[in-house]
mmCIF file of C-alpha atoms in Angstrom:
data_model
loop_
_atom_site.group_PDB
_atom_site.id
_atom_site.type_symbol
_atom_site.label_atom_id
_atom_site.label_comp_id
_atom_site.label_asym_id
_atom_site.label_seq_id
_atom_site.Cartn_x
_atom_site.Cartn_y
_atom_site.Cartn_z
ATOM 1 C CA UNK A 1 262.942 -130.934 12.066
ATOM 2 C CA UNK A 2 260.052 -130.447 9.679
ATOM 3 C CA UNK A 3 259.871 -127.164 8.090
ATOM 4 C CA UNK A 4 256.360 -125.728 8.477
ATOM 5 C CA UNK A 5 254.718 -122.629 7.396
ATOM 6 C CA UNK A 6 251.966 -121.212 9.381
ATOM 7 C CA UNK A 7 249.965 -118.407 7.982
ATOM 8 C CA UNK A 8 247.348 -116.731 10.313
ATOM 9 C CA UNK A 9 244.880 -114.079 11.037
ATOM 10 C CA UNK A 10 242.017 -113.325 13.437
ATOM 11 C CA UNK A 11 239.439 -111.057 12.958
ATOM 12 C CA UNK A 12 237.167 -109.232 15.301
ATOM 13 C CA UNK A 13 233.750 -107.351 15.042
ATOM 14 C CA UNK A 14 233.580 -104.712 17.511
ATOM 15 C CA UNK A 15 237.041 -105.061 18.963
ATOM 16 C CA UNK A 16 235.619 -106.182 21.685
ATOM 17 C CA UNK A 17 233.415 -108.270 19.777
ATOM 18 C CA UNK A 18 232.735 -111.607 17.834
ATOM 19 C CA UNK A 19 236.026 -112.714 17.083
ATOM 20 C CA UNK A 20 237.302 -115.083 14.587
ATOM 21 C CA UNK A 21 240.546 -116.645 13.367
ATOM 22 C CA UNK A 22 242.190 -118.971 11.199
ATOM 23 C CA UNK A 23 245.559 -120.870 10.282
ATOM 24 C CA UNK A 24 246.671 -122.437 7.697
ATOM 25 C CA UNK A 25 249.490 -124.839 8.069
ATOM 26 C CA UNK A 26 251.985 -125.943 5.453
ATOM 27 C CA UNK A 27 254.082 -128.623 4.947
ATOM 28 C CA UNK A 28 255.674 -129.882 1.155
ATOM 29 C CA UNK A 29 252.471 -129.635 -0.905
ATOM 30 C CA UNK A 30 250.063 -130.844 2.690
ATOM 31 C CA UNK A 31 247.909 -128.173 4.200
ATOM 32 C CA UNK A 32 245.680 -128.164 6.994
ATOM 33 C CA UNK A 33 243.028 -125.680 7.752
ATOM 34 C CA UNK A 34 242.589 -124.739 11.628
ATOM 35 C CA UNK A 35 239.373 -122.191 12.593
ATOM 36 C CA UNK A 36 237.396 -121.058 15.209
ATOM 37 C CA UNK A 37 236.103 -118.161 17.199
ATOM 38 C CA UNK A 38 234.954 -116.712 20.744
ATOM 39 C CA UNK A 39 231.954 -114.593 21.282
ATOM 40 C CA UNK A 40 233.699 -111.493 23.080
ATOM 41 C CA UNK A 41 237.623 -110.898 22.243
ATOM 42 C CA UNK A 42 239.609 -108.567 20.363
ATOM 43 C CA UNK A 43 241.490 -108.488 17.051
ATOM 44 C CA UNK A 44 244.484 -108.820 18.964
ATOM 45 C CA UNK A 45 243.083 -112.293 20.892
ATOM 46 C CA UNK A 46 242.139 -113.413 17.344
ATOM 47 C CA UNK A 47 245.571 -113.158 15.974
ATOM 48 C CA UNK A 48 247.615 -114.551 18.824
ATOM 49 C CA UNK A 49 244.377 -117.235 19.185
ATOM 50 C CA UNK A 50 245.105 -118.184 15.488
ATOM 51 C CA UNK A 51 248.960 -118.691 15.911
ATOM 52 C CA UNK A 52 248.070 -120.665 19.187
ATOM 53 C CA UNK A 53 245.869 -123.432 17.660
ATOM 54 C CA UNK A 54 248.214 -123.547 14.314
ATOM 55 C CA UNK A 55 251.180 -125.014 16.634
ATOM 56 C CA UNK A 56 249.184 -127.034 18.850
ATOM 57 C CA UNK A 57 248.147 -128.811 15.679
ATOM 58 C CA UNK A 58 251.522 -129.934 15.334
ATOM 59 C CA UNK A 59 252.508 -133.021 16.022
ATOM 60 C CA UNK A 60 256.389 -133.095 16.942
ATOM 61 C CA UNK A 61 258.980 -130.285 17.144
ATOM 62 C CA UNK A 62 258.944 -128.132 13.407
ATOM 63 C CA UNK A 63 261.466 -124.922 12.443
ATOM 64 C CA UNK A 64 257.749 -123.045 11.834
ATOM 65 C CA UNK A 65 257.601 -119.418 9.777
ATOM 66 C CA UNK A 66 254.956 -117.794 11.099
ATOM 67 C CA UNK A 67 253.737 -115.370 8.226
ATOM 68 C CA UNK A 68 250.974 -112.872 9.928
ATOM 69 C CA UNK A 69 249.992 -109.439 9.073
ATOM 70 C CA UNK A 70 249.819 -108.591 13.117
ATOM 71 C CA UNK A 71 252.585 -106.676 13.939
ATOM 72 C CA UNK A 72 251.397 -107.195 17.537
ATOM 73 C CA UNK A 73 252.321 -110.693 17.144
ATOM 74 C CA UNK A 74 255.554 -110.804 15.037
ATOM 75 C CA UNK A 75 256.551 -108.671 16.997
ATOM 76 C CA UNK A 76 255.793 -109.956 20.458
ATOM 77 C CA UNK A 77 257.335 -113.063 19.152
ATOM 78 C CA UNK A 78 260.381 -112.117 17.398
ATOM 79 C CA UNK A 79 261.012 -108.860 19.908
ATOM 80 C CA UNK A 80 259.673 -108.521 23.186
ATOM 81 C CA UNK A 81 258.410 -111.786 24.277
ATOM 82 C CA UNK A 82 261.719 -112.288 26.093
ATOM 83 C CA UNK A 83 261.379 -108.716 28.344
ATOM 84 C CA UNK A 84 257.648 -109.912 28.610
ATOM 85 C CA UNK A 85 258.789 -112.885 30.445
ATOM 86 C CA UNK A 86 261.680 -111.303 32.825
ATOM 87 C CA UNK A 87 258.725 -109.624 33.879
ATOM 88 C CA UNK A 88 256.212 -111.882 34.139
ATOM 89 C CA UNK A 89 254.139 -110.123 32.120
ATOM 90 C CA UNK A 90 253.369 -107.251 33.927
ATOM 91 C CA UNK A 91 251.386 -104.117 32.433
ATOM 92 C CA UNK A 92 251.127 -106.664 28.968
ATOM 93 C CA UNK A 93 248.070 -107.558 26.947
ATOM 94 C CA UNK A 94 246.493 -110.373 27.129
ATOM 95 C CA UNK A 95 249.152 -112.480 29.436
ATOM 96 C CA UNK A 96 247.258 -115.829 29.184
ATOM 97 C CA UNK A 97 247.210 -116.317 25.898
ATOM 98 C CA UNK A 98 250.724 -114.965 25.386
ATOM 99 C CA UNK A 99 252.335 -117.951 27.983
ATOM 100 C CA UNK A 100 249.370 -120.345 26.168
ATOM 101 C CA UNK A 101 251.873 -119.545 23.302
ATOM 102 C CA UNK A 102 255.476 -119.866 24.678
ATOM 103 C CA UNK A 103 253.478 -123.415 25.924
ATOM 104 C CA UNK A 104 252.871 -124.466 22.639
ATOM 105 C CA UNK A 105 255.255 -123.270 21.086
ATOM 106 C CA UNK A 106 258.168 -124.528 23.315
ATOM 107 C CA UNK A 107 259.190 -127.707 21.020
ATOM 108 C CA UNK A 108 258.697 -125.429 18.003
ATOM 109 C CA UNK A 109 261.815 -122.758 16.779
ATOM 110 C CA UNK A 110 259.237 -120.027 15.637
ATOM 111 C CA UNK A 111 260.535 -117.112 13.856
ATOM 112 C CA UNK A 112 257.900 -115.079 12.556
ATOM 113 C CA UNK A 113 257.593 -113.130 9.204
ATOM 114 C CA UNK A 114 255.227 -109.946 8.692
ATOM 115 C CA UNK A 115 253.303 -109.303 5.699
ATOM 116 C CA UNK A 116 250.805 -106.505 4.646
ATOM 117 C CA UNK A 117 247.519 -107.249 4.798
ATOM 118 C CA UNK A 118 244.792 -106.835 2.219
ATOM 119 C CA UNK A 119 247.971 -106.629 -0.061
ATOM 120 C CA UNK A 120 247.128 -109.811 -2.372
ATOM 121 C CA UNK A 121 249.258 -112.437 -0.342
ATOM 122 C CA UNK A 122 247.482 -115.279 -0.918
ATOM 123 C CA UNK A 123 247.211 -116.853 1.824
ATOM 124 C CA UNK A 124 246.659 -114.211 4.433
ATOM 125 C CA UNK A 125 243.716 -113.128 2.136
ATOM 126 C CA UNK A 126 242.490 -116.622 2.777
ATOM 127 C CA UNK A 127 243.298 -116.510 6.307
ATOM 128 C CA UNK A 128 241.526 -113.207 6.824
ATOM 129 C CA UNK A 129 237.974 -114.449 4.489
ATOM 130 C CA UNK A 130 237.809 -117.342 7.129
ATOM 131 C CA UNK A 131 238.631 -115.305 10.374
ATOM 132 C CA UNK A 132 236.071 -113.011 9.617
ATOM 133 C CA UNK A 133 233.765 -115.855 8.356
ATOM 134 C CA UNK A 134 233.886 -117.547 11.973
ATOM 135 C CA UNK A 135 233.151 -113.686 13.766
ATOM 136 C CA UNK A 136 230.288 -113.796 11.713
ATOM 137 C CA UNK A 137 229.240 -116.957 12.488
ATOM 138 C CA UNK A 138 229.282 -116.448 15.973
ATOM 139 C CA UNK A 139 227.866 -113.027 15.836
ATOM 140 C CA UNK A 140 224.819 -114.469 13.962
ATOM 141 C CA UNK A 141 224.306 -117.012 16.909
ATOM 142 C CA UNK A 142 225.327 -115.325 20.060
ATOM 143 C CA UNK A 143 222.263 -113.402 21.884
ATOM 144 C CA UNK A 144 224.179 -111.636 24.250
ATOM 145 C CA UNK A 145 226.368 -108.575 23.397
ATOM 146 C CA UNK A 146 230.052 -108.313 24.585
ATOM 147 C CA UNK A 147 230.445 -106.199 27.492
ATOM 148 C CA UNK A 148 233.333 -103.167 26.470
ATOM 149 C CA UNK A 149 234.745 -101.925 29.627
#
């Protein structure tokens, strides 16, 4: 298998807001920028959104390090995803996205490091300048507000 490093972060404005995220994907001295964004999601969404899109970029099965500064998703990955699933993800967050991920990333063997963030790692400072660059992208264009319930 390929080794692949995936560095990600989303970003949100208004948490419920304009949200933003981006991944960067690794291989040998290759690198592959992945970004986007959704008019009314949370930080949260943004992060898990970014780590979604990194391995459905890939093209076969890759032993992937998933650097992040989300606890909420190194975590969910590398600690509860498995009690998430024996209980079909009842009373968790943002279900849809979470089995969008063990979808994608079911050829994969994830394992997922934590970092700081705003801490000077490279690229999650990268990672973060273009999540929040797509929020504000889309919060420039969208004319309708996000609903917060």
């Amino acid at each position: 298998m390929k080794k692949i490093s995936l560095f990600c972060d989303g970003s949100s404005l208004g948490n419920p807001g304009a949200g933003g995220y981006c991944a960067i994907l690794r291989y040998g001295d290759k690198e592959k920028i992945i970004s986007g964004g959704q008019a009314c999601a949370t930080n949260n969404q943004m992060e898990l959104l970014a780590v979604i899109e990194g391995l459905a970029a890939l093209k076969e099965p890759c032993d992937v390090t998933l650097i992040s500064d989300s606890s909420y998703v190194i975590r969910g990955i590398n600690e509860w995803l498995d009690g998430w699933r024996r209980k079909a993800f009842v009373k968790v967050k943002n279900p849809e996205l979470w089995q969008r991920y063990l979808s994608v990333a079911k050829p994969h063997r994830v394992q997922g490091i934590w970092v700081k963030g705003h801490a000077g790692h490279l690229e999650n400072e990268t990672c973060d300048k273009i999540a929040k660059e797509e929020a504000l992208k889309i919060q420039s264009t969208e004319s309708t507000l996000c609903k917060k319930d």
